[in-house]
Amino acid sequence: MGHCYSRNISAVEHDEIPEAPDQPPQNHRHASAPQSPLASEVNSYNISPFQSPLPAGVSPSPARTPGRKFKWPFPPPSPAKPIMAALRRRTAAAPQPIPEDVDVRGGGESSGGGERLLDKNFGFGKNFEGKYELGKEVGRGHFGHTCWAKAKKGKMKGQTVAVKIIAKAKMTSALSIEDVRREVKLLKALSGHRHMVKFYDAYEDDDYVFVVMELCEGGELLDRILARGGRYTEVDAKRILVQILSATAFFHLQGVVHRDLKPENFLFTSRNEDAILKVIDFGLSDFIRYDQRLNDIVGSAFYVAPEVLHRSYSTEADMWSIGVISYILLCGSRPFHGRTESAVFRCVIRANPNFQDMPWPSISHTGKDFVKRLLNKDHRKRMTAAQALAHPWLRDENPGLLLDFSIYRLVKSYIRASHFRRSALKALSKAIPEDELVFLKAQFMLLDPKDGGLSLNSFTSALTRYATDAMMESRLPDILNTMQPLAQKKLDFEEFCAAGVSVYQLEALEEWEQIVTSAFEHFEQEGNRIISVQELGAQWQIMPQHTAESSKKDSGPDQSRPPLERNLDKEDFPPPQAPLPPPPRSTEEVMEELREVNYQYTNVADPVESAARRQRVLNGEVQGLMESTAASIVEVE
């Protein structure tokens, strides 16, 4: 499981270099807490662009450039503090010895009234040793390690698998226990996709939890990047990214956000160049509801999205991480650098990626556009995984498109929008580029329209067809409740394009000025660069009331309402049956009427009649008078 680490806390200020411990076995590829070499052993500075920040408790390399102390008048708050707090909760100190009279599995309390113990019984199978034979260790993480194993019996007899072993002694809080429970649930829910690591089963005993998964023997994506000299060609990078996006689009549709996508968490099934890529390590992943925003800071420093540091994010954070991966694949370096985690975080929030230095001038325009649209700091303008698969740069790879869940959010917003906003979206949809139109057409066909239109049943059937059991339980009811207005109408393709277009993402396109100009000209017909009430009413196929009255009287143009140079709302177009607004009145007339109402207020003898009359006046005459007064003053001005 990956984490962002805080700055090192070892005692380097006394210029003492800790001695290097005994080296671990060679098969420990990811040994935890590696120590820095001695000063005498360092010959050159490590210039690897993929060097990650050291974990907490590990001394920095003595070969690094001496740090400088800058004096900030008001230093910015460090985002590393909440990350360290979360890390401490998961790696808390071991608990005190438990009295013999305490039931550990039941989570009971001691006879002396001690604190409540944690229940570490997950309900998994108990006979792991009887079914699998463990082999050598192939990887190690923060809370467990992964070993090679072979099945002894059953349908998988003789098959090699990977077993993730998590020590229960490290589960020192309810949060860490819930992390393990959630990871197993996620693996079980997402298993079966071509680019997701397969989950077979989970076991436990008194000391460990065993998660049996597919064994991927091809190594990490990071290892292959380094073996190629740090970068891929565009053709090879597209093949890798299509597989990453296919898996991401799948688990995003199921309501899962990974939160730790990086090259180390993608494994190849074999050593072949055309091996299938698999997503692993869902230790930081979580289910997310229909309109939920997460706020805990997790992930790996170089791949964390800006909105994660701002503590308000959703599935868009994974797309930022894929943007960082695509940047690395194409140019061989990370887009954001820093000597410390806090420096990296500030760079992520404030700096822009460099697209001027080599090899970016030699990369295709569509390739650069793909990366830029993923590394947009505004998460609303960032492409979704399904949209990225439909990008022109990846079209040659013939990726299979999946249903984009953002379509449901956009359609919900459209059917609840005002008439004016829907008209504006229809105008924008008629001017969108062909690439965006191809994506919307593919989504329209995935929803399986009946009789040329989409009904509530179309959206329901599509979700049922693509959803897993976990999504059916967590997301489907809330989603369908928000789509109830579609029970009375259908969306044809033209209106679906208006509903499925995202204005924020259109703003990120290079053609945005042309799109918005074309949409403006859709309403403006006279060439005076102003949308008048008459032009807007003609598009809506209704006649503004003031214009209708002026045409009935056949009076001059001075009695018609002038063109408006402001944003219009529904009050500019009252319903045809509504009465005409009262004629403008002067301030003196309004004040005289107010004085008459006040006289009625004070010249009533009977107190009972007075109370009833006052209530009647307040509810009727005064309220109506004040409304007409406000309207009259606006008209006079």
mmCIF file with all atom_site columns, C-alpha atoms in Angstrom, residues 434-517:
data_model
loop_
_atom_site.group_PDB
_atom_site.id
_atom_site.type_symbol
_atom_site.label_atom_id
_atom_site.label_alt_id
_atom_site.label_comp_id
_atom_site.label_asym_id
_atom_site.label_entity_id
_atom_site.label_seq_id
_atom_site.pdbx_PDB_ins_code
_atom_site.Cartn_x
_atom_site.Cartn_y
_atom_site.Cartn_z
_atom_site.occupancy
_atom_site.B_iso_or_equiv
_atom_site.pdbx_formal_charge
_atom_site.auth_seq_id
_atom_site.auth_comp_id
_atom_site.auth_asym_id
_atom_site.auth_atom_id
_atom_site.pdbx_PDB_model_num
ATOM 1  C CA . GLU A 1 434 ? -16.561 16.118 -34.100 1.00 0.00 ? 434 GLU A CA 1
ATOM 2  C CA . ASP A 1 435 ? -14.358 14.277 -31.578 1.00 0.00 ? 435 ASP A CA 1
ATOM 3  C CA . GLU A 1 436 ? -16.720 15.149 -28.738 1.00 0.00 ? 436 GLU A CA 1
ATOM 4  C CA . LEU A 1 437 ? -19.706 14.199 -30.880 1.00 0.00 ? 437 LEU A CA 1
ATOM 5  C CA . VAL A 1 438 ? -18.222 10.746 -31.523 1.00 0.00 ? 438 VAL A CA 1
ATOM 6  C CA . PHE A 1 439 ? -17.907 10.159 -27.778 1.00 0.00 ? 439 PHE A CA 1
ATOM 7  C CA . LEU A 1 440 ? -21.502 11.259 -27.101 1.00 0.00 ? 440 LEU A CA 1
ATOM 8  C CA . LYS A 1 441 ? -22.804 9.017  -29.881 1.00 0.00 ? 441 LYS A CA 1
ATOM 9  C CA . ALA A 1 442 ? -20.947 6.036  -28.393 1.00 0.00 ? 442 ALA A CA 1
ATOM 10 C CA . GLN A 1 443 ? -22.444 6.738  -24.955 1.00 0.00 ? 443 GLN A CA 1
ATOM 11 C CA . PHE A 1 444 ? -25.905 7.109  -26.498 1.00 0.00 ? 444 PHE A CA 1
ATOM 12 C CA . MET A 1 445 ? -25.629 3.665  -28.089 1.00 0.00 ? 445 MET A CA 1
ATOM 13 C CA . LEU A 1 446 ? -24.311 2.091  -24.860 1.00 0.00 ? 446 LEU A CA 1
ATOM 14 C CA . LEU A 1 447 ? -27.513 3.228  -23.145 1.00 0.00 ? 447 LEU A CA 1
ATOM 15 C CA . ASP A 1 448 ? -29.483 1.154  -25.697 1.00 0.00 ? 448 ASP A CA 1
ATOM 16 C CA . PRO A 1 449 ? -32.117 3.649  -26.905 1.00 0.00 ? 449 PRO A CA 1
ATOM 17 C CA . LYS A 1 450 ? -35.624 2.402  -27.699 1.00 0.00 ? 450 LYS A CA 1
ATOM 18 C CA . ASP A 1 451 ? -37.672 4.025  -30.474 1.00 0.00 ? 451 ASP A CA 1
ATOM 19 C CA . GLY A 1 452 ? -34.907 6.577  -31.022 1.00 0.00 ? 452 GLY A CA 1
ATOM 20 C CA . GLY A 1 453 ? -34.920 7.909  -27.459 1.00 0.00 ? 453 GLY A CA 1
ATOM 21 C CA . LEU A 1 454 ? -33.680 7.264  -23.939 1.00 0.00 ? 454 LEU A CA 1
ATOM 22 C CA . SER A 1 455 ? -36.132 6.728  -21.114 1.00 0.00 ? 455 SER A CA 1
ATOM 23 C CA . LEU A 1 456 ? -35.658 6.037  -17.428 1.00 0.00 ? 456 LEU A CA 1
ATOM 24 C CA . ASN A 1 457 ? -35.687 2.325  -18.232 1.00 0.00 ? 457 ASN A CA 1
ATOM 25 C CA . SER A 1 458 ? -32.728 2.808  -20.615 1.00 0.00 ? 458 SER A CA 1
ATOM 26 C CA . PHE A 1 459 ? -30.567 4.332  -17.876 1.00 0.00 ? 459 PHE A CA 1
ATOM 27 C CA . THR A 1 460 ? -31.665 1.673  -15.386 1.00 0.00 ? 460 THR A CA 1
ATOM 28 C CA . SER A 1 461 ? -30.954 -1.232 -17.741 1.00 0.00 ? 461 SER A CA 1
ATOM 29 C CA . ALA A 1 462 ? -27.510 0.131  -18.634 1.00 0.00 ? 462 ALA A CA 1
ATOM 30 C CA . LEU A 1 463 ? -26.479 0.384  -14.995 1.00 0.00 ? 463 LEU A CA 1
ATOM 31 C CA . THR A 1 464 ? -27.786 -3.095 -14.265 1.00 0.00 ? 464 THR A CA 1
ATOM 32 C CA . ARG A 1 465 ? -25.918 -4.476 -17.267 1.00 0.00 ? 465 ARG A CA 1
ATOM 33 C CA . TYR A 1 466 ? -22.520 -2.985 -16.358 1.00 0.00 ? 466 TYR A CA 1
ATOM 34 C CA . ALA A 1 467 ? -22.719 -2.909 -12.545 1.00 0.00 ? 467 ALA A CA 1
ATOM 35 C CA . THR A 1 468 ? -21.243 -5.417 -10.132 1.00 0.00 ? 468 THR A CA 1
ATOM 36 C CA . ASP A 1 469 ? -22.999 -6.623 -6.991  1.00 0.00 ? 469 ASP A CA 1
ATOM 37 C CA . ALA A 1 470 ? -21.148 -4.037 -4.896  1.00 0.00 ? 470 ALA A CA 1
ATOM 38 C CA . MET A 1 471 ? -22.434 -1.209 -7.062  1.00 0.00 ? 471 MET A CA 1
ATOM 39 C CA . MET A 1 472 ? -25.968 -2.589 -7.055  1.00 0.00 ? 472 MET A CA 1
ATOM 40 C CA . GLU A 1 473 ? -25.973 -2.301 -3.274  1.00 0.00 ? 473 GLU A CA 1
ATOM 41 C CA . SER A 1 474 ? -24.183 1.018  -2.772  1.00 0.00 ? 474 SER A CA 1
ATOM 42 C CA . ARG A 1 475 ? -24.960 3.285  -5.724  1.00 0.00 ? 475 ARG A CA 1
ATOM 43 C CA . LEU A 1 476 ? -27.864 2.097  -7.837  1.00 0.00 ? 476 LEU A CA 1
ATOM 44 C CA . PRO A 1 477 ? -30.795 3.182  -5.598  1.00 0.00 ? 477 PRO A CA 1
ATOM 45 C CA . ASP A 1 478 ? -29.480 6.725  -5.099  1.00 0.00 ? 478 ASP A CA 1
ATOM 46 C CA . ILE A 1 479 ? -28.725 7.126  -8.790  1.00 0.00 ? 479 ILE A CA 1
ATOM 47 C CA . LEU A 1 480 ? -32.141 6.027  -9.971  1.00 0.00 ? 480 LEU A CA 1
ATOM 48 C CA . ASN A 1 481 ? -33.927 8.280  -7.491  1.00 0.00 ? 481 ASN A CA 1
ATOM 49 C CA . THR A 1 482 ? -32.255 11.296 -9.062  1.00 0.00 ? 482 THR A CA 1
ATOM 50 C CA . MET A 1 483 ? -33.349 10.210 -12.563 1.00 0.00 ? 483 MET A CA 1
ATOM 51 C CA . GLN A 1 484 ? -37.086 10.018 -11.792 1.00 0.00 ? 484 GLN A CA 1
ATOM 52 C CA . PRO A 1 485 ? -38.015 13.057 -13.970 1.00 0.00 ? 485 PRO A CA 1
ATOM 53 C CA . LEU A 1 486 ? -37.152 10.911 -17.010 1.00 0.00 ? 486 LEU A CA 1
ATOM 54 C CA . ALA A 1 487 ? -40.108 8.660  -16.212 1.00 0.00 ? 487 ALA A CA 1
ATOM 55 C CA . GLN A 1 488 ? -42.369 11.157 -18.009 1.00 0.00 ? 488 GLN A CA 1
ATOM 56 C CA . LYS A 1 489 ? -40.251 11.933 -21.084 1.00 0.00 ? 489 LYS A CA 1
ATOM 57 C CA . LYS A 1 490 ? -37.596 10.660 -23.478 1.00 0.00 ? 490 LYS A CA 1
ATOM 58 C CA . LEU A 1 491 ? -34.318 12.132 -24.633 1.00 0.00 ? 491 LEU A CA 1
ATOM 59 C CA . ASP A 1 492 ? -33.603 11.948 -28.348 1.00 0.00 ? 492 ASP A CA 1
ATOM 60 C CA . PHE A 1 493 ? -30.009 12.129 -29.586 1.00 0.00 ? 493 PHE A CA 1
ATOM 61 C CA . GLU A 1 494 ? -30.044 15.909 -30.082 1.00 0.00 ? 494 GLU A CA 1
ATOM 62 C CA . GLU A 1 495 ? -31.274 16.555 -26.555 1.00 0.00 ? 495 GLU A CA 1
ATOM 63 C CA . PHE A 1 496 ? -28.936 13.886 -25.158 1.00 0.00 ? 496 PHE A CA 1
ATOM 64 C CA . CYS A 1 497 ? -25.985 15.773 -26.666 1.00 0.00 ? 497 CYS A CA 1
ATOM 65 C CA . ALA A 1 498 ? -27.178 18.915 -24.903 1.00 0.00 ? 498 ALA A CA 1
ATOM 66 C CA . ALA A 1 499 ? -27.522 17.008 -21.633 1.00 0.00 ? 499 ALA A CA 1
ATOM 67 C CA . GLY A 1 500 ? -24.209 15.157 -21.924 1.00 0.00 ? 500 GLY A CA 1
ATOM 68 C CA . VAL A 1 501 ? -22.000 18.122 -22.772 1.00 0.00 ? 501 VAL A CA 1
ATOM 69 C CA . SER A 1 502 ? -19.817 19.503 -19.971 1.00 0.00 ? 502 SER A CA 1
ATOM 70 C CA . VAL A 1 503 ? -19.293 23.246 -20.218 1.00 0.00 ? 503 VAL A CA 1
ATOM 71 C CA . TYR A 1 504 ? -16.178 23.067 -18.044 1.00 0.00 ? 504 TYR A CA 1
ATOM 72 C CA . GLN A 1 505 ? -14.548 20.502 -20.310 1.00 0.00 ? 505 GLN A CA 1
ATOM 73 C CA . LEU A 1 506 ? -15.483 22.509 -23.390 1.00 0.00 ? 506 LEU A CA 1
ATOM 74 C CA . GLU A 1 507 ? -13.659 25.481 -21.867 1.00 0.00 ? 507 GLU A CA 1
ATOM 75 C CA . ALA A 1 508 ? -10.476 23.376 -21.771 1.00 0.00 ? 508 ALA A CA 1
ATOM 76 C CA . LEU A 1 509 ? -10.602 22.800 -25.550 1.00 0.00 ? 509 LEU A CA 1
ATOM 77 C CA . GLU A 1 510 ? -8.619  24.922 -27.972 1.00 0.00 ? 510 GLU A CA 1
ATOM 78 C CA . GLU A 1 511 ? -11.810 25.450 -29.993 1.00 0.00 ? 511 GLU A CA 1
ATOM 79 C CA . TRP A 1 512 ? -13.693 26.990 -27.046 1.00 0.00 ? 512 TRP A CA 1
ATOM 80 C CA . GLU A 1 513 ? -13.818 30.495 -28.555 1.00 0.00 ? 513 GLU A CA 1
ATOM 81 C CA . GLN A 1 514 ? -15.267 29.131 -31.783 1.00 0.00 ? 514 GLN A CA 1
ATOM 82 C CA . ILE A 1 515 ? -17.793 26.995 -29.894 1.00 0.00 ? 515 ILE A CA 1
ATOM 83 C CA . VAL A 1 516 ? -19.116 29.803 -27.720 1.00 0.00 ? 516 VAL A CA 1
ATOM 84 C CA . THR A 1 517 ? -19.200 32.226 -30.669 1.00 0.00 ? 517 THR A CA 1
#
